[in-house]
Amino acid sequence: MSSDRETLKAGFLAAHGLADARRQPLAGDASTRAYERLYPAAGGSLIFMDQPPSAETQPCTPAMTPAERQAAGYNALARLAAGRVDAFVTVAAWLKAQGLSAPAILAQDAANGLAVLEDLGDGLFASLILEGQDEAPLYDAAIEALVRLHEATAPPVLEHDGLAWPLLDYDAVALKTAGDLLPEWLPKLKTELAFTAEAVAQWDAIWAPIIARGAAGASVFCHRDYHAENLIWLPDRTGPARVGLLDFQDAVRAHPAWDMSMLLHDARRDVTPEREAASLDRYFALRPDLDREAFLADYHALGALNISRILGIFARLVFRDGKPRYAAFMPRLWGYLDLCLADPSLADLKAWFDAHVPAESRQ
C-alpha cells in the first residue's frame, strides 16, 4: 500500500474520532477491497473498508450502450459495481429499510473509497456449520431473507446520505458476459480443451433462449453473491434479520432464481441434494403463488449459467491471477452442474458439455 493511501486512511479515521483505534487486518477475498477490524479505545469493534477507486475498471451507468460497455471493460459489461463504496452504502441502507441486517454505515468517504461499518461479528454460516452447528435453521433463515427481498419493490435508484446508485437490470448483455467466461478461460487452465468456432457458436445458440428468459425475469432485488461465506448468523435478532448480509455492493435487479442458485450451488461448501430440496420447498411454501414447475426450470437453466460463470471465473483466477486455491472448488461446481443438466429441458446443453468437456477435464 502506498504511503499516500495510508495517510488518507489515517486522516479519515482521525476525522471520525478513531485515530487511536487499534487496527487489525482481516483476510482478503478475490476482490480489490481490503478490510480491517477497528478496536476503538472506548471498546467494541468496527469494520474499516478500503476500496481504492482506481483499482477497478469503470462500472456501468444506466445510459451506457452495449458498445460503450464493451469499451469500458468487464465491470460495465457484467454490471458490477467496481467495488464502489457509494454502491455499498446505498444498498446497505435499502436492505436495512427492509428490516434486514446489513451493516450500519457509521462513516463514509465514497469519493476516496473508505467507510466504517458496524461489525456483525465472525459467525459466518460456513464457519458455524463446519464447527458442527445444525445447518437447517441457518438455511431456513437465509430463505426467509430471500423471500423478504423478492417480495419487496426495489427502486431504480438507491439513495442514502447524499449518495445515489442505480439498481440496474441483470440484462442480456450481462448474462451473456457471464456465459462467455467458461469458453474463454477454461481451455487456458485445461490445455487439453480447445473449443472450435463451431463449438462456441453452438454454445451461444444454446444459451440464447435461457439468457432471454433470465433477462425477461429480472424482477427482484438480487444480492448477487448470496452464499454461506457472505451470511452471518445473528441469533439474537428475529426472523430474516437473523441473517447478516455482506458483500452486496454488486446488487442488481435479476431473476429470483439467481440468488437461489448462489445459495444452493455454493462453490465453497457442499450443499447436499437434500438441503437443496428442503430449501426450495421452504421457498415455495413462503411464496405459494409461484408456478413451481416454471421456477424450477429457470432455476436449473440459470443455475447452469451461474455455475458456468463461476467455473470461468475460477479458471481465470488460477490461470491469470496465480490463485491456485480456487482450483479446489471446481470439482464441486461440476457436480452441481450435472444436477442442473439432469433437467430434460437442458438436454442440448448437456450434450454440448458431454461432447466438448470430457469427464477427465471436469476436475
Short mmCIF file of C-alpha atoms in Angstrom, two decimals:
data_model
loop_
_atom_site.label_atom_id
_atom_site.label_comp_id
_atom_site.label_asym_id
_atom_site.label_seq_id
_atom_site.Cartn_x
_atom_site.Cartn_y
_atom_site.Cartn_z
CA MET A 1 0.00 0.00 0.00
CA SER A 2 1.29 3.44 -0.89
CA SER A 3 2.18 5.85 1.90
CA ASP A 4 -0.27 8.34 0.36
CA ARG A 5 -3.12 5.83 0.71
CA GLU A 6 -2.18 5.09 4.29
CA THR A 7 -2.04 8.82 5.09
CA LEU A 8 -5.51 9.24 3.58
CA LYS A 9 -6.88 6.36 5.65
CA ALA A 10 -5.32 7.66 8.86
CA GLY A 11 -6.78 11.11 8.23
CA PHE A 12 -10.24 9.66 7.59
CA LEU A 13 -10.15 7.70 10.83
CA ALA A 14 -8.92 10.74 12.76
CA ALA A 15 -11.71 12.89 11.33
CA HIS A 16 -14.24 10.42 12.75
CA GLY A 17 -12.69 10.09 16.19
CA LEU A 18 -10.94 6.79 15.50
CA ALA A 19 -7.32 7.90 15.35
CA ASP A 20 -6.42 5.82 18.40
CA ALA A 21 -8.33 2.69 17.36
CA ARG A 22 -6.22 -0.45 17.10
CA ARG A 23 -6.28 -1.79 13.55
CA GLN A 24 -6.25 -5.50 12.70
CA PRO A 25 -6.13 -6.57 9.02
CA LEU A 26 -8.70 -9.19 8.01
CA ALA A 27 -8.26 -11.97 5.47
CA GLY A 28 -8.93 -10.89 1.90
CA ASP A 29 -11.01 -12.46 -0.88
CA ALA A 30 -10.90 -12.44 -4.68
CA SER A 31 -11.61 -8.70 -4.86
CA THR A 32 -9.56 -5.50 -4.70
CA ARG A 33 -11.08 -4.49 -1.35
CA ALA A 34 -9.28 -4.68 1.98
CA TYR A 35 -10.86 -4.81 5.44
CA GLU A 36 -9.59 -4.13 8.93
CA ARG A 37 -11.24 -4.60 12.28
CA LEU A 38 -11.03 -1.49 14.41
CA TYR A 39 -10.89 -1.60 18.20
CA PRO A 40 -11.72 1.91 19.49
CA ALA A 41 -10.37 2.94 22.88
CA ALA A 42 -13.95 3.20 24.14
CA GLY A 43 -14.49 -0.52 23.50
CA GLY A 44 -16.28 -2.68 21.00
CA SER A 45 -15.22 -3.20 17.40
CA LEU A 46 -15.96 -1.80 13.95
CA ILE A 47 -15.05 -2.73 10.36
CA PHE A 48 -12.94 -0.44 8.17
CA MET A 49 -13.46 -0.86 4.42
CA ASP A 50 -10.81 0.26 1.94
CA GLN A 51 -11.61 0.17 -1.78
CA PRO A 52 -9.19 2.31 -3.81
CA PRO A 53 -11.33 3.88 -6.57
CA SER A 54 -8.60 3.45 -9.19
CA ALA A 55 -8.25 -0.30 -8.60
CA GLU A 56 -11.17 -1.28 -10.85
CA THR A 57 -12.45 -0.52 -14.34
CA GLN A 58 -15.47 1.75 -14.78
CA PRO A 59 -18.89 0.49 -13.63
CA CYS A 60 -21.92 0.59 -15.89
CA THR A 61 -24.18 3.65 -15.96
CA PRO A 62 -27.86 3.41 -16.90
CA ALA A 63 -27.34 5.23 -20.21
CA MET A 64 -24.45 3.07 -21.49
CA THR A 65 -25.00 1.23 -24.76
CA PRO A 66 -23.69 -2.32 -25.20
CA ALA A 67 -20.82 -0.94 -27.31
CA GLU A 68 -19.93 1.58 -24.62
CA ARG A 69 -19.98 -1.17 -22.02
CA GLN A 70 -17.67 -3.28 -24.18
CA ALA A 71 -15.26 -0.37 -24.46
CA ALA A 72 -15.41 0.34 -20.70
CA GLY A 73 -14.45 -3.20 -19.71
CA TYR A 74 -15.63 -6.20 -17.75
CA ASN A 75 -17.30 -4.37 -14.85
CA ALA A 76 -19.53 -2.40 -17.20
CA LEU A 77 -20.35 -5.47 -19.30
CA ALA A 78 -21.25 -7.57 -16.26
CA ARG A 79 -22.89 -4.66 -14.41
CA LEU A 80 -20.56 -4.98 -11.44
CA ALA A 81 -20.15 -2.05 -9.06
CA ALA A 82 -16.34 -1.94 -9.34
CA GLY A 83 -16.22 -2.12 -5.55
CA ARG A 84 -17.62 1.39 -5.25
CA VAL A 85 -18.33 2.49 -1.70
CA ASP A 86 -21.34 4.54 -2.79
CA ALA A 87 -22.88 1.28 -4.06
CA PHE A 88 -22.22 -0.44 -0.73
CA VAL A 89 -23.57 2.44 1.34
CA THR A 90 -26.81 2.90 -0.62
CA VAL A 91 -27.52 -0.83 -0.94
CA ALA A 92 -26.87 -1.31 2.80
CA ALA A 93 -29.32 1.45 3.67
CA TRP A 94 -32.02 -0.03 1.44
CA LEU A 95 -31.54 -3.50 2.91
CA LYS A 96 -31.83 -2.13 6.44
CA ALA A 97 -35.02 -0.32 5.43
CA GLN A 98 -36.47 -3.74 4.51
CA GLY A 99 -35.81 -4.99 8.04
CA LEU A 100 -32.73 -6.96 7.01
CA SER A 101 -29.32 -6.97 8.69
CA ALA A 102 -26.83 -5.16 6.52
CA PRO A 103 -24.10 -3.37 8.49
CA ALA A 104 -24.92 0.15 9.64
CA ILE A 105 -22.68 2.73 7.92
CA LEU A 106 -21.03 4.81 10.64
CA ALA A 107 -18.79 6.96 8.43
CA GLN A 108 -18.06 7.11 4.72
CA ASP A 109 -15.93 8.91 2.16
CA ALA A 110 -17.25 7.35 -1.02
CA ALA A 111 -15.13 9.52 -3.30
CA ASN A 112 -11.98 8.06 -1.75
CA GLY A 113 -13.33 4.56 -1.25
CA LEU A 114 -13.45 4.46 2.55
CA ALA A 115 -16.12 3.51 5.07
CA VAL A 116 -16.51 2.46 8.69
CA LEU A 117 -19.17 -0.18 9.26
CA GLU A 118 -20.97 -1.92 12.06
CA ASP A 119 -19.19 -5.15 12.96
CA LEU A 120 -21.66 -8.03 12.59
CA GLY A 121 -19.15 -10.49 14.05
CA ASP A 122 -17.47 -13.67 12.82
CA GLY A 123 -20.44 -16.04 12.78
CA LEU A 124 -20.27 -16.88 9.08
CA PHE A 125 -22.71 -19.62 8.14
CA ALA A 126 -19.90 -21.62 6.52
CA SER A 127 -17.72 -21.46 9.65
CA LEU A 128 -20.53 -22.33 12.06
CA ILE A 129 -21.62 -25.33 10.01
CA LEU A 130 -18.02 -26.52 9.77
CA GLU A 131 -17.85 -26.33 13.57
CA GLY A 132 -20.89 -28.59 13.85
CA GLN A 133 -23.85 -26.24 14.09
CA ASP A 134 -27.07 -27.55 12.54
CA GLU A 135 -27.35 -26.04 9.07
CA ALA A 136 -31.15 -26.32 8.85
CA PRO A 137 -32.12 -23.18 10.82
CA LEU A 138 -29.42 -21.17 9.06
CA TYR A 139 -30.59 -22.10 5.58
CA ASP A 140 -34.23 -21.67 6.61
CA ALA A 141 -33.45 -18.12 7.74
CA ALA A 142 -31.49 -17.46 4.55
CA ILE A 143 -34.56 -18.45 2.54
CA GLU A 144 -36.74 -16.17 4.69
CA ALA A 145 -34.39 -13.28 3.93
CA LEU A 146 -34.52 -14.06 0.20
CA VAL A 147 -38.31 -14.09 0.32
CA ARG A 148 -38.25 -10.69 2.02
CA LEU A 149 -36.06 -9.40 -0.83
CA HIS A 150 -38.18 -11.00 -3.53
CA GLU A 151 -41.41 -9.54 -2.16
CA ALA A 152 -40.00 -6.02 -1.82
CA THR A 153 -40.16 -3.46 -4.62
CA ALA A 154 -36.71 -2.04 -5.18
CA PRO A 155 -36.50 1.45 -6.73
CA PRO A 156 -34.45 2.14 -9.87
CA VAL A 157 -32.08 4.33 -7.85
CA LEU A 158 -30.95 3.67 -4.28
CA GLU A 159 -30.17 6.76 -2.20
CA HIS A 160 -28.61 7.42 1.21
CA ASP A 161 -26.50 10.08 2.92
CA GLY A 162 -26.28 12.24 -0.19
CA LEU A 163 -25.26 9.30 -2.38
CA ALA A 164 -27.18 7.66 -5.21
CA TRP A 165 -26.59 4.37 -7.02
CA PRO A 166 -28.63 2.80 -9.84
CA LEU A 167 -30.10 -0.66 -9.37
CA LEU A 168 -29.59 -1.94 -12.90
CA ASP A 169 -31.16 -5.00 -14.51
CA TYR A 170 -29.07 -8.13 -14.87
CA ASP A 171 -29.75 -7.85 -18.58
CA ALA A 172 -28.95 -9.94 -21.64
CA VAL A 173 -25.54 -8.31 -22.12
CA ALA A 174 -24.53 -9.06 -18.52
CA LEU A 175 -25.89 -12.61 -18.68
CA LYS A 176 -24.06 -13.33 -21.94
CA THR A 177 -20.89 -11.89 -20.41
CA ALA A 178 -21.38 -14.41 -17.59
CA GLY A 179 -21.75 -17.28 -20.03
CA ASP A 180 -18.77 -16.24 -22.13
CA LEU A 181 -16.33 -16.76 -19.24
CA LEU A 182 -16.21 -20.54 -19.45
CA PRO A 183 -15.29 -20.93 -23.13
CA GLU A 184 -12.79 -18.08 -22.81
CA TRP A 185 -10.91 -19.21 -19.70
CA LEU A 186 -11.44 -22.93 -19.14
CA PRO A 187 -9.22 -24.00 -22.10
CA LYS A 188 -6.42 -21.81 -20.75
CA LEU A 189 -6.49 -23.74 -17.50
CA LYS A 190 -7.32 -27.13 -19.04
CA THR A 191 -4.98 -27.12 -22.00
CA GLU A 192 -6.37 -30.39 -23.33
CA LEU A 193 -9.54 -28.47 -24.25
CA ALA A 194 -9.88 -26.49 -27.47
CA PHE A 195 -13.26 -25.09 -28.43
CA THR A 196 -13.66 -24.58 -32.16
CA ALA A 197 -15.54 -21.64 -33.62
CA GLU A 198 -18.38 -24.05 -34.36
CA ALA A 199 -18.45 -25.24 -30.73
CA VAL A 200 -18.57 -21.65 -29.46
CA ALA A 201 -21.35 -20.83 -31.92
CA GLN A 202 -23.32 -23.83 -30.62
CA TRP A 203 -22.68 -22.64 -27.05
CA ASP A 204 -24.05 -19.18 -27.87
CA ALA A 205 -27.12 -20.63 -29.61
CA ILE A 206 -27.96 -22.96 -26.72
CA TRP A 207 -27.71 -20.15 -24.17
CA ALA A 208 -29.62 -17.50 -26.16
CA PRO A 209 -33.15 -18.54 -25.06
CA ILE A 210 -32.00 -19.07 -21.46
CA ILE A 211 -30.43 -15.62 -21.39
CA ALA A 212 -33.64 -14.16 -22.81
CA ARG A 213 -35.65 -15.81 -20.03
CA GLY A 214 -33.23 -14.57 -17.39
CA ALA A 215 -33.37 -11.01 -18.70
CA ALA A 216 -37.15 -11.03 -19.02
CA GLY A 217 -37.47 -12.34 -15.46
CA ALA A 218 -35.25 -9.64 -13.92
CA SER A 219 -37.87 -8.56 -11.41
CA VAL A 220 -36.44 -8.70 -7.87
CA PHE A 221 -33.58 -7.27 -5.84
CA CYS A 222 -30.61 -9.61 -6.26
CA HIS A 223 -27.77 -9.66 -3.73
CA ARG A 224 -25.69 -11.50 -6.35
CA ASP A 225 -23.15 -13.11 -4.00
CA TYR A 226 -25.56 -14.79 -1.62
CA HIS A 227 -23.75 -17.79 -0.12
CA ALA A 228 -22.61 -19.20 3.21
CA GLU A 229 -19.35 -17.21 3.39
CA ASN A 230 -21.24 -13.91 3.00
CA LEU A 231 -24.00 -14.63 5.52
CA ILE A 232 -23.54 -14.08 9.27
CA TRP A 233 -25.73 -15.73 11.91
CA LEU A 234 -27.26 -13.20 14.31
CA PRO A 235 -29.35 -15.39 16.65
CA ASP A 236 -30.27 -12.51 18.95
CA ARG A 237 -32.32 -10.93 16.15
CA THR A 238 -35.61 -12.26 14.82
CA GLY A 239 -36.94 -13.59 11.53
CA PRO A 240 -34.97 -12.78 8.39
CA ALA A 241 -32.96 -10.18 10.35
CA ARG A 242 -31.05 -13.13 11.84
CA VAL A 243 -29.13 -13.24 8.56
CA GLY A 244 -26.31 -10.69 8.47
CA LEU A 245 -25.59 -9.66 4.88
CA LEU A 246 -22.15 -8.88 3.43
CA ASP A 247 -20.63 -8.23 0.00
CA PHE A 248 -23.82 -6.95 -1.62
CA GLN A 249 -22.45 -3.91 -3.49
CA ASP A 250 -22.88 -5.63 -6.88
CA ALA A 251 -26.64 -5.87 -6.39
CA VAL A 252 -28.86 -5.76 -9.47
CA ARG A 253 -32.45 -6.44 -10.38
CA ALA A 254 -32.49 -10.07 -11.52
CA HIS A 255 -34.49 -13.24 -11.87
CA PRO A 256 -35.33 -14.63 -8.39
CA ALA A 257 -33.65 -17.92 -9.28
CA TRP A 258 -30.22 -16.25 -9.41
CA ASP A 259 -29.66 -15.74 -5.68
CA MET A 260 -31.21 -19.15 -5.06
CA SER A 261 -28.50 -20.65 -7.24
CA MET A 262 -25.82 -18.67 -5.42
CA LEU A 263 -27.04 -20.10 -2.10
CA LEU A 264 -27.64 -23.70 -3.14
CA HIS A 265 -24.85 -24.10 -5.73
CA ASP A 266 -22.26 -22.88 -3.23
CA ALA A 267 -18.77 -23.22 -4.69
CA ARG A 268 -17.08 -23.27 -1.29
CA ARG A 269 -19.10 -25.89 0.57
CA ASP A 270 -21.18 -28.92 -0.27
CA VAL A 271 -24.91 -28.29 -0.34
CA THR A 272 -26.47 -31.73 -0.41
CA PRO A 273 -29.41 -32.57 -2.68
CA GLU A 274 -31.47 -33.00 0.48
CA ARG A 275 -30.59 -29.50 1.74
CA GLU A 276 -31.28 -28.06 -1.73
CA ALA A 277 -34.70 -29.75 -1.85
CA ALA A 278 -35.61 -28.61 1.69
CA SER A 279 -34.62 -25.01 0.92
CA LEU A 280 -36.57 -24.96 -2.33
CA ASP A 281 -39.61 -26.42 -0.55
CA ARG A 282 -39.40 -23.69 2.09
CA TYR A 283 -39.15 -21.00 -0.57
CA PHE A 284 -42.26 -22.30 -2.36
CA ALA A 285 -44.14 -22.61 0.94
CA LEU A 286 -43.44 -18.94 1.64
CA ARG A 287 -44.30 -17.88 -1.93
CA PRO A 288 -47.36 -20.06 -2.67
CA ASP A 289 -48.42 -18.07 -5.73
CA LEU A 290 -45.30 -19.07 -7.69
CA ASP A 291 -45.50 -21.58 -10.53
CA ARG A 292 -43.19 -24.21 -9.06
CA GLU A 293 -42.55 -26.04 -12.32
CA ALA A 294 -41.69 -22.88 -14.24
CA PHE A 295 -39.47 -21.61 -11.43
CA LEU A 296 -37.55 -24.87 -11.20
CA ALA A 297 -36.97 -24.87 -14.96
CA ASP A 298 -35.50 -21.37 -14.68
CA TYR A 299 -33.55 -22.33 -11.55
CA HIS A 300 -31.87 -25.22 -13.36
CA ALA A 301 -31.19 -23.20 -16.52
CA LEU A 302 -29.94 -20.04 -14.81
CA GLY A 303 -28.20 -22.18 -12.22
CA ALA A 304 -26.28 -23.86 -15.03
CA LEU A 305 -25.37 -20.42 -16.36
CA ASN A 306 -24.28 -19.23 -12.93
CA ILE A 307 -22.19 -22.37 -12.33
CA SER A 308 -20.58 -21.99 -15.77
CA ARG A 309 -19.81 -18.36 -14.93
CA ILE A 310 -18.12 -19.31 -11.66
CA LEU A 311 -16.12 -22.07 -13.34
CA GLY A 312 -14.87 -19.48 -15.83
CA ILE A 313 -14.03 -17.02 -13.04
CA PHE A 314 -12.14 -19.66 -11.06
CA ALA A 315 -10.23 -20.74 -14.18
CA ARG A 316 -9.26 -17.09 -14.67
CA LEU A 317 -8.23 -16.69 -11.02
CA VAL A 318 -5.98 -19.75 -11.24
CA PHE A 319 -4.53 -19.16 -14.72
CA ARG A 320 -4.24 -15.40 -14.93
CA ASP A 321 -4.12 -14.26 -11.32
CA GLY A 322 -1.97 -17.02 -9.83
CA LYS A 323 -4.50 -18.06 -7.17
CA PRO A 324 -4.35 -21.88 -7.30
CA ARG A 325 -6.62 -22.43 -4.31
CA TYR A 326 -9.67 -21.77 -6.49
CA ALA A 327 -8.98 -24.95 -8.47
CA ALA A 328 -10.03 -26.98 -5.42
CA PHE A 329 -13.59 -25.63 -5.69
CA MET A 330 -14.10 -26.61 -9.31
CA PRO A 331 -15.00 -30.32 -8.90
CA ARG A 332 -17.85 -29.32 -6.59
CA LEU A 333 -19.17 -26.94 -9.25
CA TRP A 334 -19.07 -29.66 -11.89
CA GLY A 335 -21.19 -31.78 -9.56
CA TYR A 336 -23.79 -29.04 -9.21
CA LEU A 337 -23.77 -28.57 -12.96
CA ASP A 338 -24.53 -32.25 -13.52
CA LEU A 339 -27.56 -31.92 -11.24
CA CYS A 340 -28.85 -28.95 -13.24
CA LEU A 341 -28.18 -30.67 -16.55
CA ALA A 342 -30.34 -33.59 -15.45
CA ASP A 343 -33.34 -31.35 -16.24
CA PRO A 344 -34.67 -32.72 -19.57
CA SER A 345 -35.16 -29.18 -20.87
CA LEU A 346 -31.36 -28.76 -20.82
CA ALA A 347 -30.61 -31.82 -22.98
CA ASP A 348 -28.88 -29.72 -25.65
CA LEU A 349 -26.61 -28.10 -23.06
CA LYS A 350 -25.81 -31.47 -21.50
CA ALA A 351 -24.91 -32.81 -24.95
CA TRP A 352 -22.59 -29.82 -25.52
CA PHE A 353 -20.67 -30.47 -22.31
CA ASP A 354 -20.53 -34.21 -22.98
CA ALA A 355 -19.08 -33.52 -26.44
CA HIS A 356 -16.64 -30.76 -25.57
CA VAL A 357 -15.66 -31.17 -21.89
CA PRO A 358 -14.96 -34.84 -21.19
CA ALA A 359 -15.24 -36.21 -17.68
CA GLU A 360 -11.48 -36.16 -17.10
CA SER A 361 -11.47 -32.38 -17.69
CA ARG A 362 -14.18 -31.80 -15.10
CA GLN A 363 -11.77 -31.93 -12.16
#
